[in-house]
Coordinates of C-alpha atoms and ligand atoms in Angstrom, one line a residue:
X49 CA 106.9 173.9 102.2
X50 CA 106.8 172.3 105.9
X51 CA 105.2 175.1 108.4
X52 CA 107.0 175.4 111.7
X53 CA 106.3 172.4 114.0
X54 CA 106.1 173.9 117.6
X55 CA 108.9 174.6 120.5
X56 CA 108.3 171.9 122.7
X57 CA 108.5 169.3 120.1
X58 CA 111.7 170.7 119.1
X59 CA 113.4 170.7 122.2
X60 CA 113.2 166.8 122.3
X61 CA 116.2 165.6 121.0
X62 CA 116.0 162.3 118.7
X63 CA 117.7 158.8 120.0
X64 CA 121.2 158.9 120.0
X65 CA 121.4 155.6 118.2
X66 CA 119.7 157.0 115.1
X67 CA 123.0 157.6 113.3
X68 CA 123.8 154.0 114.3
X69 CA 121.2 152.3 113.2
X70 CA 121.3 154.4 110.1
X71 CA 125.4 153.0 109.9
X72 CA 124.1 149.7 110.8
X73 CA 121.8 149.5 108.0
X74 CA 124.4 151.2 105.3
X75 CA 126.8 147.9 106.6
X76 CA 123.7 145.3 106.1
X77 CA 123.0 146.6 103.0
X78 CA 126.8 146.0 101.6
X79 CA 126.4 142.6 102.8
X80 CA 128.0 143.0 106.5
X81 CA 126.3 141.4 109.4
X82 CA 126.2 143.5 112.1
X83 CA 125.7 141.5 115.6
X84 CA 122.9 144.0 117.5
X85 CA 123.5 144.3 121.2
X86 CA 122.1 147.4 121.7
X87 CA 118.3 145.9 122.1
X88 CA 116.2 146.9 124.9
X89 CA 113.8 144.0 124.7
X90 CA 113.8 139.9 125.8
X91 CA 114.7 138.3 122.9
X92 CA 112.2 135.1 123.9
X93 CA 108.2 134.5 122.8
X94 CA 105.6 135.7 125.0
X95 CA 104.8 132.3 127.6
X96 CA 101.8 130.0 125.6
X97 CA 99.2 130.6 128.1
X98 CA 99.4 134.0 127.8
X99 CA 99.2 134.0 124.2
X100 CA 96.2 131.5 124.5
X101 CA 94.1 133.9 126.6
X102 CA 94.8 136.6 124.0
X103 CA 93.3 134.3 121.6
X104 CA 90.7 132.9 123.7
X105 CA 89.8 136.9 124.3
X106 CA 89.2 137.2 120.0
X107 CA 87.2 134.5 119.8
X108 CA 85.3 135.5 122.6
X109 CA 84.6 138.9 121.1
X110 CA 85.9 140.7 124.3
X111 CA 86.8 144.0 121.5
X112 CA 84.7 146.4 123.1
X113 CA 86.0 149.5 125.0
X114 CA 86.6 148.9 128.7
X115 CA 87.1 151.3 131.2
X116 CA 90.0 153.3 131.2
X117 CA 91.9 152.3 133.7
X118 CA 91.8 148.5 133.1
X119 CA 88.5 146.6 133.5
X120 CA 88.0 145.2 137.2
X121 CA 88.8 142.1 137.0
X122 CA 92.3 142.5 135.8
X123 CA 92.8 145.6 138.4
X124 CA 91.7 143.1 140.9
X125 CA 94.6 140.2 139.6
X126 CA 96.9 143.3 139.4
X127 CA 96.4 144.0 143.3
X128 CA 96.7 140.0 143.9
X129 CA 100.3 140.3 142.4
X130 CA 100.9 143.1 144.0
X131 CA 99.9 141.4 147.7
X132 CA 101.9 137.9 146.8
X133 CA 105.0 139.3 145.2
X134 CA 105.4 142.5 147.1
X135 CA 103.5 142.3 150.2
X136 CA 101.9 145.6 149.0
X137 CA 97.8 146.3 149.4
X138 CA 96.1 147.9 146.6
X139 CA 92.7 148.5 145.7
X140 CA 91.6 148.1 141.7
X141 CA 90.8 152.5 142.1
X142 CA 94.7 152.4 143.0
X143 CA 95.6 150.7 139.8
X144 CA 95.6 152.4 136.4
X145 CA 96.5 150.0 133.2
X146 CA 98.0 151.8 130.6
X147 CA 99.6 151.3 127.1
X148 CA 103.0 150.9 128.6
X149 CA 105.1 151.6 131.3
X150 CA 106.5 154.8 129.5
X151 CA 102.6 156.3 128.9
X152 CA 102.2 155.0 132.6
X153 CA 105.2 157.4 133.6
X154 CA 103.9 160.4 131.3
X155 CA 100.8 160.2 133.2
X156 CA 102.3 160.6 136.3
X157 CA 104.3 163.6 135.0
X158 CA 101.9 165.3 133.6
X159 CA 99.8 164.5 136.8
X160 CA 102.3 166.2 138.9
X161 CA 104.5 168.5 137.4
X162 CA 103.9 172.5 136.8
X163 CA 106.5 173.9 134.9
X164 CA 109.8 174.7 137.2
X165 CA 109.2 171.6 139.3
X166 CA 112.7 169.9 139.9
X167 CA 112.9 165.9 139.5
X168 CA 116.0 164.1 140.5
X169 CA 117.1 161.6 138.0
X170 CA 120.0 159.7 139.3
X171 CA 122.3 159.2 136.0
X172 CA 122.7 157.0 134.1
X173 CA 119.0 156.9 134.0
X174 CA 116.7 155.7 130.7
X175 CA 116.0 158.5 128.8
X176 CA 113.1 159.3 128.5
X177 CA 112.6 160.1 132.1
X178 CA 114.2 163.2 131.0
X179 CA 113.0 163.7 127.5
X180 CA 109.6 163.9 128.6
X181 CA 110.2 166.3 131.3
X182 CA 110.6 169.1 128.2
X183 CA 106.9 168.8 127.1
X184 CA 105.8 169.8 130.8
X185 CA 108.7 172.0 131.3
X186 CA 109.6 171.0 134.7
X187 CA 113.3 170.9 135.1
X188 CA 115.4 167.4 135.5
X189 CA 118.3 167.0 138.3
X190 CA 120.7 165.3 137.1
X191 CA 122.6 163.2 139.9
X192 CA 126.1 161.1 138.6
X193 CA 126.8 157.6 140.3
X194 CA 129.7 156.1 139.5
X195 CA 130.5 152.3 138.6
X196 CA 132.8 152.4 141.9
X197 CA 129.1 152.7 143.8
X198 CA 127.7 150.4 141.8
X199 CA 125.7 153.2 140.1
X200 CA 123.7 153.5 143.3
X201 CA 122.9 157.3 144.3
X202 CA 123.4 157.1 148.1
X203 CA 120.6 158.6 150.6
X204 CA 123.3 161.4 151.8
X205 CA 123.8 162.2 147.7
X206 CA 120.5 162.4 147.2
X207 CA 119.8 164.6 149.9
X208 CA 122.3 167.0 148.9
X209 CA 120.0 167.3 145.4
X210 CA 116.6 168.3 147.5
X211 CA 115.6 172.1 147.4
X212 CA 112.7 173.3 148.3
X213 CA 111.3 173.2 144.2
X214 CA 112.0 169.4 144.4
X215 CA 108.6 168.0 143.6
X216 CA 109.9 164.1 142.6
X217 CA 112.7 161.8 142.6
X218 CA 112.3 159.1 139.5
X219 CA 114.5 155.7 139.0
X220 CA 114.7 152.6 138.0
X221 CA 115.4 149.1 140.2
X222 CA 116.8 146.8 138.5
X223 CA 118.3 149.7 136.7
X224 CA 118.2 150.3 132.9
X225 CA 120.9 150.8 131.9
X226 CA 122.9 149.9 134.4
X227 CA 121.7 146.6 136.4
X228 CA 121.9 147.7 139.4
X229 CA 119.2 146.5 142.2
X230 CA 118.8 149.0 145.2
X231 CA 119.0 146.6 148.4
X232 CA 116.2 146.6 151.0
X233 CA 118.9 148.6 153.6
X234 CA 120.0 151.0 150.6
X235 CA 116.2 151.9 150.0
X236 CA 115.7 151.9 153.7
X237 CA 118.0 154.7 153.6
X238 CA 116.6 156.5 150.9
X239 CA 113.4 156.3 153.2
X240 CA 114.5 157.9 156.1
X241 CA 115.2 160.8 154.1
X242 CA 112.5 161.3 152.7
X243 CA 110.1 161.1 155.7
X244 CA 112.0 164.6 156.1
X245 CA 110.3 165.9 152.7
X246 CA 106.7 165.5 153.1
X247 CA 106.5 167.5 149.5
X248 CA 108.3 165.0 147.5
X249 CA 106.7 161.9 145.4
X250 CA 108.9 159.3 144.3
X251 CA 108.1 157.5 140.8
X252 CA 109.7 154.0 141.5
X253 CA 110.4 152.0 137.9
X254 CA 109.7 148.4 138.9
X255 CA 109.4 147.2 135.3
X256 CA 112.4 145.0 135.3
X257 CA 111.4 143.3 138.9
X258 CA 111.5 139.9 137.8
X259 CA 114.6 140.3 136.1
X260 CA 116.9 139.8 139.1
X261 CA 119.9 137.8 140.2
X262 CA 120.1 138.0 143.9
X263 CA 116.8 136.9 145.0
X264 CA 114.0 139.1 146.6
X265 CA 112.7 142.5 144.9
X266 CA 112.3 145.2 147.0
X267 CA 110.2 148.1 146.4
X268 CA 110.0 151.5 147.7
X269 CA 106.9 151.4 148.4
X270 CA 107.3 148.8 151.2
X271 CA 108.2 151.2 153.7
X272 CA 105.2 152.8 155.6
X273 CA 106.0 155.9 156.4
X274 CA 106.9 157.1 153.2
X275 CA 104.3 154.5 151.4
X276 CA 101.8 157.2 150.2
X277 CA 104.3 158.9 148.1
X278 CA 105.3 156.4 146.1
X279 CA 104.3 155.3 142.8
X280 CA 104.9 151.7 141.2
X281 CA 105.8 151.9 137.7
X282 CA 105.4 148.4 136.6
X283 CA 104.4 146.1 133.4
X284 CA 104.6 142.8 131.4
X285 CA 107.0 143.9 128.7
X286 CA 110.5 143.0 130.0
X287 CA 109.5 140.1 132.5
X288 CA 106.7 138.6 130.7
X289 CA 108.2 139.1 127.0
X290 CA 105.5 141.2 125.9
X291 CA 107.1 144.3 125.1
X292 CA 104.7 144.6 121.7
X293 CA 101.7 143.7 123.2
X294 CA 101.8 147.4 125.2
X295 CA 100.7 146.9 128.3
X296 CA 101.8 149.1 131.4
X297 CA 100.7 149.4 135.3
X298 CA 101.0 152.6 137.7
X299 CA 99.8 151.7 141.4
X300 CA 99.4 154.6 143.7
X301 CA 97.3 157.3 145.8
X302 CA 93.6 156.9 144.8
X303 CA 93.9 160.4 143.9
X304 CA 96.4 160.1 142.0
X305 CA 95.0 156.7 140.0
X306 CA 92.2 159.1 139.4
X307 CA 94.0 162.0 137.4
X308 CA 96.1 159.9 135.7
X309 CA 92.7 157.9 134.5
X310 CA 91.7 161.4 133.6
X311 CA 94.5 161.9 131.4
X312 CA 94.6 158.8 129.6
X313 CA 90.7 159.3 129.2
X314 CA 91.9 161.6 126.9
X315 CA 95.2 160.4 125.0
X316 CA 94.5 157.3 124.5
X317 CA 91.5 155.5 126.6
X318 CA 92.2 152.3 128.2
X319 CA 94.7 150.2 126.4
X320 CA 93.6 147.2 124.0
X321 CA 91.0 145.0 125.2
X322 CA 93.3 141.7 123.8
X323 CA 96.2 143.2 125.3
X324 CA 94.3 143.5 128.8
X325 CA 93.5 139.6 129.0
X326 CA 97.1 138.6 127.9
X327 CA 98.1 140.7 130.8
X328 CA 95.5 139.2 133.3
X329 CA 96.9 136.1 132.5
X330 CA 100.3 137.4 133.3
X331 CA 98.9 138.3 136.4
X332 CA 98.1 134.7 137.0
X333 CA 100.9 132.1 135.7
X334 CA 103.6 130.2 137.8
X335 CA 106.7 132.6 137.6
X336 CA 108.8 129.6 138.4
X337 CA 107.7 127.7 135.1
X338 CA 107.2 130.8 132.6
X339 CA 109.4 133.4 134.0
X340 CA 112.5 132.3 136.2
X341 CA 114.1 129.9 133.2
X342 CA 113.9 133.0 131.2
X343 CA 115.9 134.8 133.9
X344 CA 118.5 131.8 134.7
X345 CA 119.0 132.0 130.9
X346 CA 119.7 135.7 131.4
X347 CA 122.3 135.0 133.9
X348 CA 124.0 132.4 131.9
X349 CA 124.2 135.2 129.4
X350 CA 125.5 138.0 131.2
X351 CA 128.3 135.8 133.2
X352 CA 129.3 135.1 129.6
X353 CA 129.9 139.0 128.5
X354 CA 131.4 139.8 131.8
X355 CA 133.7 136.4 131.7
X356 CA 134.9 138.0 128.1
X357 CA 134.9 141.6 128.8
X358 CA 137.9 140.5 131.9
X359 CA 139.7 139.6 128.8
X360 CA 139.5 142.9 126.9
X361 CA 142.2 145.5 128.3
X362 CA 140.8 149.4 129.2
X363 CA 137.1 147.9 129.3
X364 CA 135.9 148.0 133.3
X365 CA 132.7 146.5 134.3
X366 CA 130.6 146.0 137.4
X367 CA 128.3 142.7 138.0
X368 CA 124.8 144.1 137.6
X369 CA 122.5 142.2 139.7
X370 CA 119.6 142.5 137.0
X371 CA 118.1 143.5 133.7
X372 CA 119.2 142.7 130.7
X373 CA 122.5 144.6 130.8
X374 CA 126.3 145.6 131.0
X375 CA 127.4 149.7 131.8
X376 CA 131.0 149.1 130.7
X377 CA 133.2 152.4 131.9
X378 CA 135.7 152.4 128.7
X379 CA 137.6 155.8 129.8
X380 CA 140.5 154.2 129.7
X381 CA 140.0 153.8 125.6
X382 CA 140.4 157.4 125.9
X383 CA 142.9 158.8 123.3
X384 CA 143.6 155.2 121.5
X385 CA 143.6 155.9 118.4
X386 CA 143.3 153.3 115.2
X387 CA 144.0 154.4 111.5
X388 CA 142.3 158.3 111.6
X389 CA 140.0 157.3 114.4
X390 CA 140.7 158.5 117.8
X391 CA 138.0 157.4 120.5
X392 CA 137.3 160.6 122.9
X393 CA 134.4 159.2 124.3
X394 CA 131.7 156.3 124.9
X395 CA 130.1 157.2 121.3
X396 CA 133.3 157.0 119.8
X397 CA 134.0 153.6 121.1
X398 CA 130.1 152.5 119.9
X399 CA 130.9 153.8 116.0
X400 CA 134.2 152.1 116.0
X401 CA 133.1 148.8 116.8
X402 CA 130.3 148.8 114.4
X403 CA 133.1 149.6 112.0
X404 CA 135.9 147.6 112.8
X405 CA 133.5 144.8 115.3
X406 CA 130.6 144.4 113.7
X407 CA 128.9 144.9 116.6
X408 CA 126.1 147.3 117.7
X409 CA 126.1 149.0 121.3
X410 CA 124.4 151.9 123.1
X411 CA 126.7 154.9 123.9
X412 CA 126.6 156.2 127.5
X413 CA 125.4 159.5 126.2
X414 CA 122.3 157.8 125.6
X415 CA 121.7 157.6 129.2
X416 CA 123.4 161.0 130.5
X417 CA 126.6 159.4 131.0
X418 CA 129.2 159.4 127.5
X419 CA 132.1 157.7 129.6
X420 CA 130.3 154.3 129.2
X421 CA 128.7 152.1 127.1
X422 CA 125.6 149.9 127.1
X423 CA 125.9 145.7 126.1
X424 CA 122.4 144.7 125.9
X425 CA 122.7 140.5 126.2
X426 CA 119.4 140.1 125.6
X427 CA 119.8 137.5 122.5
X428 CA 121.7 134.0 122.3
X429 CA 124.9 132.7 123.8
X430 CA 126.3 131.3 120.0
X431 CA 125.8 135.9 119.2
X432 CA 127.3 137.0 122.4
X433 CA 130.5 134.5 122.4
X434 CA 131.0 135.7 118.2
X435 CA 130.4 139.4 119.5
X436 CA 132.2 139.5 122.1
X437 CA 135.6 138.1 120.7
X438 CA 134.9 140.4 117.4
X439 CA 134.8 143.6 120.4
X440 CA 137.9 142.3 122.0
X441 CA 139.9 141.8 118.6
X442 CA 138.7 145.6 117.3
X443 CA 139.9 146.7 120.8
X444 CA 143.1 145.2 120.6
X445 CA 143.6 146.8 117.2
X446 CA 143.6 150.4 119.3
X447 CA 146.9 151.8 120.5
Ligands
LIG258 N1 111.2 151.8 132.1 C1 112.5 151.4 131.8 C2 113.6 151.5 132.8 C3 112.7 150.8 130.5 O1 114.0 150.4 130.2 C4 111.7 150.7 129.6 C5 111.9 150.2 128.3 O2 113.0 150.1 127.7 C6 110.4 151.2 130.0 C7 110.2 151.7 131.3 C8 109.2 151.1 129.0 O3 108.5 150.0 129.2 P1 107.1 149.7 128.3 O4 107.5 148.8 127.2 O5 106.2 149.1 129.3 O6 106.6 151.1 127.9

């Protein structure tokens, strides 16, 4: 007999893509490869010299707990990053390290929120900025974009979405799952409203910063006179290639540095010690040598996909400007039917082409939005070019 496991777990609902990767596993198992383009992680080895200092740090016996937030020394490299890529000034007691960018998020929630606190979560929006919104009971605000805005919420939209229970506005730049890069005018603009709402943080999800196609990051936390409210989500997972190794960065209000180190003090403690030197050394390597041919290879990849997808009929996409990938609006799929499958919506489209493809995506329902669907490209050119002509031929077999 299983006793009752309580309300708030409950009301979080379980990955969309379960039933496909439970599909995607029947089809391995009868022998069908199944191309996977619905990964959220670089598909490349963490750089060598980061790896080295990892090892270094084992051999050194550095295994001991360090403090929670991050020992100093790293803090201190994470505030030098900070200062040469961003033009920001932190101090280490601004900077808490954490086992991820997601736990770095949930202490910021739970840092925040009281229950019936709004956040506005422009959609689509990676979900678990509103999963986790259930275990604190604070209520999400869920603002559409559309690919004809490039996905971008607008400062006069977002306005519109303030009330006075508005507590925090959380997204993502370079967007996941979208691509999208807010430009330094666009967040200018976002600014300027804000400086009206003196009551309202902004979380701003940096973890995909040096995956970016048209130059210069920009950060919302770069304009003064809203500075103080913002908090940098950032990490080494997506542009360092460490998404294992668990390694996360909030950088905000001392105050705020200091609940969220009293929270982790007692989830988790400070993330592992190992973990904390690869990171430093993150901190510290050339970006050109270890991180921009990662990126260029990125670019090759998505100009591939997009080149292919202006090939497949009733698929429309934008060109995302970063991440690691493609919001494709497939409404015009809408009531094609093949054999006794109808597609009605973007999960639809996802379980036919693992059927009649091969292929493996993320519906748009994943991230709030079922009219689209996610291609992840983060895996080789030879996999993209045989997916991608496996998509369009399933497609064309639609009428
Ligand atoms: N934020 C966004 C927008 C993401 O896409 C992801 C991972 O998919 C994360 C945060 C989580 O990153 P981490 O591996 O550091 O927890």
């Amino acid at each position: 007999m299983q006793l009752p496991l309580s309300q708030k777990v409950l009301s979080i609902e379980e990955p969309l893509t379960i039933g496909m990767s439970r599909r995607s596993r029947e089809l391995n198992q009868q022998g069908i490869q199944v191309i996977n383009l619905s990964l959220g992680e670089p598909d490349f080895d963490t750089p060598e010299p980061i790896k080295q200092a990892a090892i270094e740090a084992i051999q050194n016996n550095f295994s001991h707990y360090t403090a929670v937030s991050g020992y100093l020394e790293l803090r201190q490299a994470i505030c030098e990053k900070f200062k040469r890529d961003n033009n920001l000034h932190f101090t280490p007691d601004q900077i808490v390290v954490s086992t991820g960018a997601k736990q770095s998020i949930a202490n910021a929630y739970i840092a925040l929120l009281n229950p019936g606190d709004e956040v506005i979560i422009p959609a689509p929006y990676w979900v678990t900025y509103a999963e986790f919104l259930k275990l604190i009971d604070a209520k999400p605000v869920i603002v559409q974009t559309s690919i004809d805005n490039n996905f971008k919420l607008s400062a006069e939209e977002l306005e519109k979405h303030i009330t006075p229970k508005t507590k925090l506005i959380i997204f993502s730049s370079p967007s996941n799952p979208t691509g999208s890069v807010y430009s330094q005018q666009e967040l200018a603009e976002w600014a300027k409203v804000l400086e009206k709402y003196p009551q309202i943080y902004v979380i701003s999800d940096e973890i995909y910063e040096h995956i970016n196609y048209v130059g210069k990051h920009y950060s919302l936390a770069q304009f003064e006179s809203i500075s103080e409210r913002v908090i940098i989500i950032n990490g080494v997972s997506k542009g360092y290639a460490m998404t294992g190794w668990r390694g996360g960065i909030l950088a905000g209000p001392k105050w705020l540095a200091q609940a969220c180190d009293k929270i982790q003090g007692q989830f988790t403690s400070a993330t592992c010690s190992i973990t904390q030197k690869a990171m430093h050394k993150a901190m510290e390597i050339d970006i050109e040598t270890y991180v921009k041919p990662m990126v260029r290879t990125f670019q090759k990849r998505r100009d591939l996909v997009l080149n292919h997808l202006k090939d497949i009929k009733g698929i429309r996409a934008n060109n995302p400007d970063g991440a690691f990938y493609v919001f494709a609006d497939v409404t015009n799929l809408f009531g094609k039917r093949y054999k006794d499958k109808v597609i009605q919506s973007g999960t639809d489209l996802c379980f036919y082409l693992l059927d009649e493809a091969r292929v493996s995506l993320v519906p748009g329902a994943a991230f709030g939005n079922d009219n689209y669907i996610r291609i992840s490209y983060a895996t080789s050119e030879e996999l993209l070019e045989k997916a991608m002509n496996q998509i369009k031929s399933a497609i064309e077999k639609l009428q």
